[in-house]
mmCIF file with all atom_site columns, C-alpha atoms in Angstrom:
data_model
loop_
_atom_site.group_PDB
_atom_site.id
_atom_site.type_symbol
_atom_site.label_atom_id
_atom_site.label_alt_id
_atom_site.label_comp_id
_atom_site.label_asym_id
_atom_site.label_entity_id
_atom_site.label_seq_id
_atom_site.pdbx_PDB_ins_code
_atom_site.Cartn_x
_atom_site.Cartn_y
_atom_site.Cartn_z
_atom_site.occupancy
_atom_site.B_iso_or_equiv
_atom_site.pdbx_formal_charge
_atom_site.auth_seq_id
_atom_site.auth_comp_id
_atom_site.auth_asym_id
_atom_site.auth_atom_id
_atom_site.pdbx_PDB_model_num
ATOM 1   C CA . MET T 1 1   ? 17.981  8.949   2.127   1.00 0.00 ? 29  MET T CA 1
ATOM 2   C CA . ILE T 1 2   ? 17.680  6.147   -0.379  1.00 0.00 ? 30  ILE T CA 1
ATOM 3   C CA . ARG T 1 3   ? 16.042  7.221   -3.648  1.00 0.00 ? 31  ARG T CA 1
ATOM 4   C CA . LYS T 1 4   ? 14.726  5.470   -6.705  1.00 0.00 ? 32  LYS T CA 1
ATOM 5   C CA . THR T 1 5   ? 13.446  7.218   -9.820  1.00 0.00 ? 33  THR T CA 1
ATOM 6   C CA . VAL T 1 6   ? 10.907  5.525   -12.086 1.00 0.00 ? 34  VAL T CA 1
ATOM 7   C CA . GLU T 1 7   ? 8.576   6.458   -14.909 1.00 0.00 ? 35  GLU T CA 1
ATOM 8   C CA . ILE T 1 8   ? 4.865   6.158   -14.186 1.00 0.00 ? 36  ILE T CA 1
ATOM 9   C CA . CYS T 1 9   ? 2.362   6.920   -16.941 1.00 0.00 ? 37  CYS T CA 1
ATOM 10  C CA . GLY T 1 10  ? 4.987   8.954   -18.794 1.00 0.00 ? 38  GLY T CA 1
ATOM 11  C CA . LYS T 1 11  ? 5.875   10.992  -15.696 1.00 0.00 ? 39  LYS T CA 1
ATOM 12  C CA . THR T 1 12  ? 9.188   10.778  -13.829 1.00 0.00 ? 40  THR T CA 1
ATOM 13  C CA . VAL T 1 13  ? 8.668   10.076  -10.130 1.00 0.00 ? 41  VAL T CA 1
ATOM 14  C CA . THR T 1 14  ? 11.316  9.793   -7.450  1.00 0.00 ? 42  THR T CA 1
ATOM 15  C CA . PHE T 1 15  ? 10.539  7.744   -4.363  1.00 0.00 ? 43  PHE T CA 1
ATOM 16  C CA . GLY T 1 16  ? 12.575  8.173   -1.205  1.00 0.00 ? 44  GLY T CA 1
ATOM 17  C CA . ALA T 1 17  ? 12.916  6.390   2.103   1.00 0.00 ? 45  ALA T CA 1
ATOM 18  C CA . SER T 1 18  ? 14.737  7.273   5.296   1.00 0.00 ? 46  SER T CA 1
ATOM 19  C CA . SER T 1 19  ? 14.100  7.154   9.020   1.00 0.00 ? 47  SER T CA 1
ATOM 20  C CA . LEU T 1 20  ? 11.791  10.169  8.557   1.00 0.00 ? 48  LEU T CA 1
ATOM 21  C CA . LEU T 1 21  ? 9.331   8.265   6.351   1.00 0.00 ? 49  LEU T CA 1
ATOM 22  C CA . PRO T 1 22  ? 7.343   6.622   9.198   1.00 0.00 ? 50  PRO T CA 1
ATOM 23  C CA . LYS T 1 23  ? 6.821   10.050  10.778  1.00 0.00 ? 51  LYS T CA 1
ATOM 24  C CA . ILE T 1 24  ? 5.615   11.597  7.498   1.00 0.00 ? 52  ILE T CA 1
ATOM 25  C CA . TYR T 1 25  ? 3.223   8.685   7.043   1.00 0.00 ? 53  TYR T CA 1
ATOM 26  C CA . ARG T 1 26  ? 1.938   8.882   10.623  1.00 0.00 ? 54  ARG T CA 1
ATOM 27  C CA . ILE T 1 27  ? 1.414   12.670  10.462  1.00 0.00 ? 55  ILE T CA 1
ATOM 28  C CA . HIS T 1 28  ? -0.494  12.544  7.170   1.00 0.00 ? 56  HIS T CA 1
ATOM 29  C CA . PHE T 1 29  ? -2.489  9.347   7.663   1.00 0.00 ? 57  PHE T CA 1
ATOM 30  C CA . GLY T 1 30  ? -2.527  8.642   11.405  1.00 0.00 ? 58  GLY T CA 1
ATOM 31  C CA . ALA T 1 31  ? -1.307  5.118   10.702  1.00 0.00 ? 59  ALA T CA 1
ATOM 32  C CA . ASP T 1 32  ? 1.804   3.009   11.182  1.00 0.00 ? 60  ASP T CA 1
ATOM 33  C CA . ILE T 1 33  ? 3.656   2.474   7.901   1.00 0.00 ? 61  ILE T CA 1
ATOM 34  C CA . ILE T 1 34  ? 5.441   -0.619  9.237   1.00 0.00 ? 62  ILE T CA 1
ATOM 35  C CA . SER T 1 35  ? 2.163   -2.369  10.008  1.00 0.00 ? 63  SER T CA 1
ATOM 36  C CA . ASP T 1 36  ? 0.594   -1.183  6.746   1.00 0.00 ? 64  ASP T CA 1
ATOM 37  C CA . MET T 1 37  ? 3.584   -2.321  4.671   1.00 0.00 ? 65  MET T CA 1
ATOM 38  C CA . ASN T 1 38  ? 3.468   -5.757  6.297   1.00 0.00 ? 66  ASN T CA 1
ATOM 39  C CA . GLN T 1 39  ? -0.246  -6.061  5.473   1.00 0.00 ? 67  GLN T CA 1
ATOM 40  C CA . LEU T 1 40  ? 0.297   -4.881  1.915   1.00 0.00 ? 68  LEU T CA 1
ATOM 41  C CA . ARG T 1 41  ? 3.300   -7.149  1.350   1.00 0.00 ? 69  ARG T CA 1
ATOM 42  C CA . LYS T 1 42  ? 1.314   -10.167 2.526   1.00 0.00 ? 70  LYS T CA 1
ATOM 43  C CA . ALA T 1 43  ? -1.679  -9.343  0.297   1.00 0.00 ? 71  ALA T CA 1
ATOM 44  C CA . PHE T 1 44  ? 0.521   -8.594  -2.709  1.00 0.00 ? 72  PHE T CA 1
ATOM 45  C CA . ARG T 1 45  ? 2.441   -11.871 -2.406  1.00 0.00 ? 73  ARG T CA 1
ATOM 46  C CA . ALA T 1 46  ? -0.791  -13.855 -2.047  1.00 0.00 ? 74  ALA T CA 1
ATOM 47  C CA . ALA T 1 47  ? -2.178  -12.231 -5.187  1.00 0.00 ? 75  ALA T CA 1
ATOM 48  C CA . GLN T 1 48  ? 1.006   -12.951 -7.132  1.00 0.00 ? 76  GLN T CA 1
ATOM 49  C CA . SER T 1 49  ? 1.446   -16.537 -5.974  1.00 0.00 ? 77  SER T CA 1
ATOM 50  C CA . LEU T 1 50  ? -1.627  -17.911 -7.721  1.00 0.00 ? 78  LEU T CA 1
ATOM 51  C CA . PRO T 1 51  ? -0.974  -20.601 -10.307 1.00 0.00 ? 79  PRO T CA 1
ATOM 52  C CA . GLU T 1 52  ? -2.069  -19.841 -13.855 1.00 0.00 ? 80  GLU T CA 1
ATOM 53  C CA . ASP T 1 53  ? -4.802  -22.477 -13.651 1.00 0.00 ? 81  ASP T CA 1
ATOM 54  C CA . ALA T 1 54  ? -6.348  -20.925 -10.509 1.00 0.00 ? 82  ALA T CA 1
ATOM 55  C CA . THR T 1 55  ? -10.119 -20.785 -10.418 1.00 0.00 ? 83  THR T CA 1
ATOM 56  C CA . GLU T 1 56  ? -12.007 -17.512 -10.558 1.00 0.00 ? 84  GLU T CA 1
ATOM 57  C CA . GLU T 1 57  ? -12.968 -18.002 -6.905  1.00 0.00 ? 85  GLU T CA 1
ATOM 58  C CA . GLU T 1 58  ? -9.291  -18.368 -5.938  1.00 0.00 ? 86  GLU T CA 1
ATOM 59  C CA . ARG T 1 59  ? -8.407  -15.255 -7.929  1.00 0.00 ? 87  ARG T CA 1
ATOM 60  C CA . GLN T 1 60  ? -11.148 -13.206 -6.271  1.00 0.00 ? 88  GLN T CA 1
ATOM 61  C CA . SER T 1 61  ? -10.175 -14.291 -2.758  1.00 0.00 ? 89  SER T CA 1
ATOM 62  C CA . ALA T 1 62  ? -6.514  -13.427 -3.410  1.00 0.00 ? 90  ALA T CA 1
ATOM 63  C CA . ALA T 1 63  ? -7.225  -10.115 -5.162  1.00 0.00 ? 91  ALA T CA 1
ATOM 64  C CA . LEU T 1 64  ? -6.126  -6.960  -3.432  1.00 0.00 ? 92  LEU T CA 1
ATOM 65  C CA . ASP T 1 65  ? -9.010  -5.259  -1.683  1.00 0.00 ? 93  ASP T CA 1
ATOM 66  C CA . VAL T 1 66  ? -9.808  -1.559  -1.445  1.00 0.00 ? 94  VAL T CA 1
ATOM 67  C CA . MET T 1 67  ? -7.873  -1.175  1.810   1.00 0.00 ? 95  MET T CA 1
ATOM 68  C CA . ASP T 1 68  ? -4.762  -2.734  0.249   1.00 0.00 ? 96  ASP T CA 1
ATOM 69  C CA . LEU T 1 69  ? -4.993  -0.325  -2.681  1.00 0.00 ? 97  LEU T CA 1
ATOM 70  C CA . THR T 1 70  ? -5.486  2.599   -0.303  1.00 0.00 ? 98  THR T CA 1
ATOM 71  C CA . ILE T 1 71  ? -2.382  1.600   1.650   1.00 0.00 ? 99  ILE T CA 1
ATOM 72  C CA . PHE T 1 72  ? -0.425  1.302   -1.608  1.00 0.00 ? 100 PHE T CA 1
ATOM 73  C CA . GLU T 1 73  ? -1.519  4.778   -2.710  1.00 0.00 ? 101 GLU T CA 1
ATOM 74  C CA . ARG T 1 74  ? -0.603  6.237   0.691   1.00 0.00 ? 102 ARG T CA 1
ATOM 75  C CA . VAL T 1 75  ? 2.839   4.620   0.751   1.00 0.00 ? 103 VAL T CA 1
ATOM 76  C CA . ALA T 1 76  ? 3.573   5.628   -2.856  1.00 0.00 ? 104 ALA T CA 1
ATOM 77  C CA . TRP T 1 77  ? 2.571   9.240   -2.140  1.00 0.00 ? 105 TRP T CA 1
ATOM 78  C CA . ALA T 1 78  ? 4.545   9.370   1.135   1.00 0.00 ? 106 ALA T CA 1
ATOM 79  C CA . MET T 1 79  ? 7.693   8.093   -0.571  1.00 0.00 ? 107 MET T CA 1
ATOM 80  C CA . ALA T 1 80  ? 7.284   10.526  -3.477  1.00 0.00 ? 108 ALA T CA 1
ATOM 81  C CA . TYR T 1 81  ? 6.531   13.407  -1.110  1.00 0.00 ? 109 TYR T CA 1
ATOM 82  C CA . HIS T 1 82  ? 9.539   12.526  1.044   1.00 0.00 ? 110 HIS T CA 1
ATOM 83  C CA . ALA T 1 83  ? 11.889  12.441  -1.947  1.00 0.00 ? 111 ALA T CA 1
ATOM 84  C CA . ASP T 1 84  ? 10.662  15.721  -3.424  1.00 0.00 ? 112 ASP T CA 1
ATOM 85  C CA . LYS T 1 85  ? 12.486  18.761  -2.095  1.00 0.00 ? 113 LYS T CA 1
ATOM 86  C CA . SER T 1 86  ? 11.261  21.106  -4.834  1.00 0.00 ? 114 SER T CA 1
ATOM 87  C CA . GLY T 1 87  ? 7.623   21.048  -3.777  1.00 0.00 ? 115 GLY T CA 1
ATOM 88  C CA . GLY T 1 88  ? 6.452   19.297  -6.947  1.00 0.00 ? 116 GLY T CA 1
ATOM 89  C CA . VAL T 1 89  ? 4.499   16.665  -5.028  1.00 0.00 ? 117 VAL T CA 1
ATOM 90  C CA . PRO T 1 90  ? 1.257   18.136  -3.657  1.00 0.00 ? 118 PRO T CA 1
ATOM 91  C CA . GLU T 1 91  ? 0.427   17.954  0.062   1.00 0.00 ? 119 GLU T CA 1
ATOM 92  C CA . ASP T 1 92  ? -2.805  16.192  -0.890  1.00 0.00 ? 120 ASP T CA 1
ATOM 93  C CA . PRO T 1 93  ? -2.284  12.551  -1.956  1.00 0.00 ? 121 PRO T CA 1
ATOM 94  C CA . ASP T 1 94  ? -5.464  12.604  -4.077  1.00 0.00 ? 122 ASP T CA 1
ATOM 95  C CA . GLU T 1 95  ? -4.181  15.615  -5.998  1.00 0.00 ? 123 GLU T CA 1
ATOM 96  C CA . TRP T 1 96  ? -0.913  13.749  -6.620  1.00 0.00 ? 124 TRP T CA 1
ATOM 97  C CA . LEU T 1 97  ? -2.768  10.663  -7.891  1.00 0.00 ? 125 LEU T CA 1
ATOM 98  C CA . GLU T 1 98  ? -4.893  12.810  -10.203 1.00 0.00 ? 126 GLU T CA 1
ATOM 99  C CA . SER T 1 99  ? -1.741  14.280  -11.763 1.00 0.00 ? 127 SER T CA 1
ATOM 100 C CA . PHE T 1 100 ? -1.096  11.026  -13.640 1.00 0.00 ? 128 PHE T CA 1
ATOM 101 C CA . ASP T 1 101 ? -2.482  10.365  -17.102 1.00 0.00 ? 129 ASP T CA 1
ATOM 102 C CA . GLY T 1 102 ? -4.117  7.031   -16.463 1.00 0.00 ? 130 GLY T CA 1
ATOM 103 C CA . VAL T 1 103 ? -3.918  4.579   -13.611 1.00 0.00 ? 131 VAL T CA 1
ATOM 104 C CA . PHE T 1 104 ? -0.592  3.108   -12.628 1.00 0.00 ? 132 PHE T CA 1
ATOM 105 C CA . SER T 1 105 ? -0.393  -0.554  -11.796 1.00 0.00 ? 133 SER T CA 1
ATOM 106 C CA . ILE T 1 106 ? 0.297   -1.687  -8.257  1.00 0.00 ? 134 ILE T CA 1
ATOM 107 C CA . TYR T 1 107 ? 1.879   -4.799  -9.777  1.00 0.00 ? 135 TYR T CA 1
ATOM 108 C CA . GLU T 1 108 ? 4.508   -2.681  -11.559 1.00 0.00 ? 136 GLU T CA 1
ATOM 109 C CA . ILE T 1 109 ? 5.195   -0.084  -8.869  1.00 0.00 ? 137 ILE T CA 1
ATOM 110 C CA . PHE T 1 110 ? 4.837   -2.001  -5.600  1.00 0.00 ? 138 PHE T CA 1
ATOM 111 C CA . PRO T 1 111 ? 7.931   -4.195  -6.191  1.00 0.00 ? 139 PRO T CA 1
ATOM 112 C CA . ILE T 1 112 ? 9.969   -0.981  -6.571  1.00 0.00 ? 140 ILE T CA 1
ATOM 113 C CA . ILE T 1 113 ? 8.491   0.475   -3.388  1.00 0.00 ? 141 ILE T CA 1
ATOM 114 C CA . LEU T 1 114 ? 8.999   -2.808  -1.544  1.00 0.00 ? 142 LEU T CA 1
ATOM 115 C CA . ASP T 1 115 ? 12.634  -2.936  -2.658  1.00 0.00 ? 143 ASP T CA 1
ATOM 116 C CA . LEU T 1 116 ? 13.215  0.656   -1.533  1.00 0.00 ? 144 LEU T CA 1
ATOM 117 C CA . TRP T 1 117 ? 11.525  -0.068  1.807   1.00 0.00 ? 145 TRP T CA 1
ATOM 118 C CA . GLY T 1 118 ? 13.719  -3.142  2.267   1.00 0.00 ? 146 GLY T CA 1
ATOM 119 C CA . MET T 1 119 ? 16.915  -1.221  1.492   1.00 0.00 ? 147 MET T CA 1
ATOM 120 C CA . ASN T 1 120 ? 15.908  1.446   3.992   1.00 0.00 ? 148 ASN T CA 1
ATOM 121 C CA . ASN T 1 121 ? 15.255  -1.115  6.718   1.00 0.00 ? 149 ASN T CA 1
ATOM 122 C CA . LYS T 1 122 ? 18.457  -3.117  6.302   1.00 0.00 ? 150 LYS T CA 1
ATOM 123 C CA . THR T 1 123 ? 20.669  -2.908  9.309   1.00 0.00 ? 151 THR T CA 1
ATOM 124 C CA . THR T 1 124 ? 24.238  -1.915  8.641   1.00 0.00 ? 152 THR T CA 1
ATOM 125 C CA . SER T 1 125 ? 25.549  -2.632  12.129  1.00 0.00 ? 153 SER T CA 1
ATOM 126 C CA . ILE T 1 126 ? 27.580  -5.714  12.899  1.00 0.00 ? 154 ILE T CA 1
ATOM 127 C CA . PRO T 1 127 ? 26.513  -7.687  15.963  1.00 0.00 ? 155 PRO T CA 1
ATOM 128 C CA . ALA T 1 128 ? 29.040  -7.629  18.806  1.00 0.00 ? 156 ALA T CA 1
ATOM 129 C CA . LYS T 1 129 ? 28.585  -11.342 19.528  1.00 0.00 ? 157 LYS T CA 1
ATOM 130 C CA . LYS T 1 130 ? 28.572  -14.174 17.045  1.00 0.00 ? 158 LYS T CA 1
#
């Protein structure tokens, strides 16, 4: 398992990813993490790619919607739950989110999650043919 430990709202959180993560996500949310991560990555990049002189209308159309934020919360919880072997991460994602003092920013945490997801999905095999 690949792990990454970060501080969120003054609390140390370890995220983990392995081949078991899609199963954990599917069992808890009945959804495909690969599809959800692709959707979230696309929305996140669109929101970040706006020029500083973008109009308010452009900012609103590129802003992450409620579904994107829900996917982010689900992925963050699943990775934290997967990494935690001591039982410190509750089975209920809402309970986990409520354990933070304040609201953590998707713009700070998602790049870490995206990096961890990418490391987990890298292939380490060498193709037989070139």
